[in-house]
C-alpha cells in the first residue's frame, strides 16, 4: 500500500475520532442542560404546589368567611368557615346562589347589592341575615365585597370577606332592651319621687294649715274660754257670803286648774308660732323662741339676723323657722352642745341660713341610709326646704359638731299672707 494512502487513512481516522468526541461532548452538554431544566421546572412546580397548599390553608383556615361570587350571585369559591356556617360542603355551595340562603324579605336589598357591584367600582359594605341549609338557624353577617376584573376577556367577579356578628348583634339588642327597661324604671322612679315630693309638700302644707287652724282655735276660743272661766270663778267667789269654806277652796282650786290649762295652751301656741310669725314677723318670733330655748336648756345661742328676711313669702318664713326649730331641738336632745351659732345673710337673689353647734356630731352617711329611723328629722327638713325651691346641706363628723346650711331664693314681691289660707283663717 502506498504511503500516501496510509497517511490519508490516518487523517480520516483522526477527523472521525475528533468528530465523535465533539458529538459526544455536545450530547453530554445537552443532557446536562435538559436535566437542569427538568430540575428547575420540578422546583417551580414544587413551589407552586407549596404556594397552593399555603393558599388553601390560609383560605380555609381563617376564622372569617372568604368568598368569590359572580355578578349574578352564583358562589364560585367559599372557604370552609362559610361552608360550616351554612351547614353545607364547599362543593355543594359552588352550585348555589347567595340569594338561596337569604330570607325573602331581604331579596330586594340583595338585588340592590348586586346592582351596585355591577355598576360601581367601589366596595359594598353592610349586614345581611343568612339562614343555614336546614333553615333552622339564622346568622347575621357583616360583609365587605368589591368587584374584581381579571382582564383577558374573563367575566368580572366579586371577592369579599364576611364575619359572623350574630352574637354581637344579639348582645347589643339585649343591652338596648336592658337600657330601655332601666330607663323605664328610672322614669318610673323619678315619677314616684315627684309624686312623693308632691305628697310631702301637701302633707307639710296641711300640717302647717292644721297648726295654724288649731292655733287660732286655741288662741281665739280655748284661751278666751279659760279666761272667762277664771273671771266667772272670781265673780262667784265674791258672791259667796262666807269668806272661807269648802266651796271657796273648790273655786280657788278650779281657777288654779284653769290657769294651768291656759299656760299649757300658751305653751303649745309658742311651739306653733304660726300666728306670731304672721302678726309680728319672723325675726321677732325667732328671738322669743331662742331666748326661751336658752333659758330652758342652758345652751348659749348666738343669733345673727338679717331684717331683709321679712321680704320672704309666708311659707318660706315658716320653712326657715321650722328648720331652726328642728336644728335646736336636735342639738338639745342629741349633740350635747354648749354653744350654737345661727347666721342669716341676705344676698341679691337668696337667703343663706347656717346653724352650727359644737356638739358630738354624727355620721351623716349612716343617718341618710337609716331613713326608717331618721331620728334627727333630716328628711323632714330637707323636704321642707325642697318645697320652697331651696337647697339643704348638712355636714357633721363624730366629735366635730354639726353644721346645717340652707339657701332659699327670694320671691319677686312681698307676700306676707300664708298660702292657701283666707284672712279669716279658714283653709280653702
mmCIF file of N, CA and C in Angstrom, residues 77 92 179 181 191 298 300 302 324 354 399:
data_model
loop_
_atom_site.group_PDB
_atom_site.id
_atom_site.type_symbol
_atom_site.label_atom_id
_atom_site.label_comp_id
_atom_site.label_asym_id
_atom_site.label_seq_id
_atom_site.Cartn_x
_atom_site.Cartn_y
_atom_site.Cartn_z
ATOM 1 N N UNK A 77 -66.428 30.388 44.781
ATOM 2 C CA UNK A 77 -65.487 29.847 45.745
ATOM 3 C C UNK A 77 -65.888 30.347 47.132
ATOM 4 N N UNK A 92 -70.889 21.616 47.453
ATOM 5 C CA UNK A 92 -72.321 21.890 47.291
ATOM 6 C C UNK A 92 -72.591 23.376 47.097
ATOM 7 N N UNK A 179 -81.297 48.578 78.562
ATOM 8 C CA UNK A 179 -81.198 50.025 78.722
ATOM 9 C C UNK A 179 -82.576 50.666 78.722
ATOM 10 N N UNK A 181 -85.384 49.155 79.560
ATOM 11 C CA UNK A 181 -86.042 48.789 80.818
ATOM 12 C C UNK A 181 -85.506 49.619 81.980
ATOM 13 N N UNK A 191 -90.758 59.535 88.552
ATOM 14 C CA UNK A 191 -92.161 59.926 88.700
ATOM 15 C C UNK A 191 -92.642 59.666 90.118
ATOM 16 N N UNK A 298 -80.089 75.938 128.792
ATOM 17 C CA UNK A 298 -78.794 76.397 129.255
ATOM 18 C C UNK A 298 -77.759 76.478 128.150
ATOM 19 N N UNK A 300 -75.903 78.241 125.092
ATOM 20 C CA UNK A 300 -75.663 79.604 124.626
ATOM 21 C C UNK A 300 -75.902 79.660 123.113
ATOM 22 N N UNK A 302 -76.046 82.102 119.778
ATOM 23 C CA UNK A 302 -75.717 83.391 119.162
ATOM 24 C C UNK A 302 -76.532 83.518 117.878
ATOM 25 N N UNK A 324 -84.809 75.983 111.858
ATOM 26 C CA UNK A 324 -84.109 76.425 113.067
ATOM 27 C C UNK A 324 -84.657 75.707 114.290
ATOM 28 N N UNK A 354 -77.357 79.437 108.229
ATOM 29 C CA UNK A 354 -76.430 78.428 108.736
ATOM 30 C C UNK A 354 -76.646 78.264 110.231
ATOM 31 N N UNK A 399 -67.534 63.902 116.821
ATOM 32 C CA UNK A 399 -66.614 64.703 117.608
ATOM 33 C C UNK A 399 -66.347 66.073 117.027
#
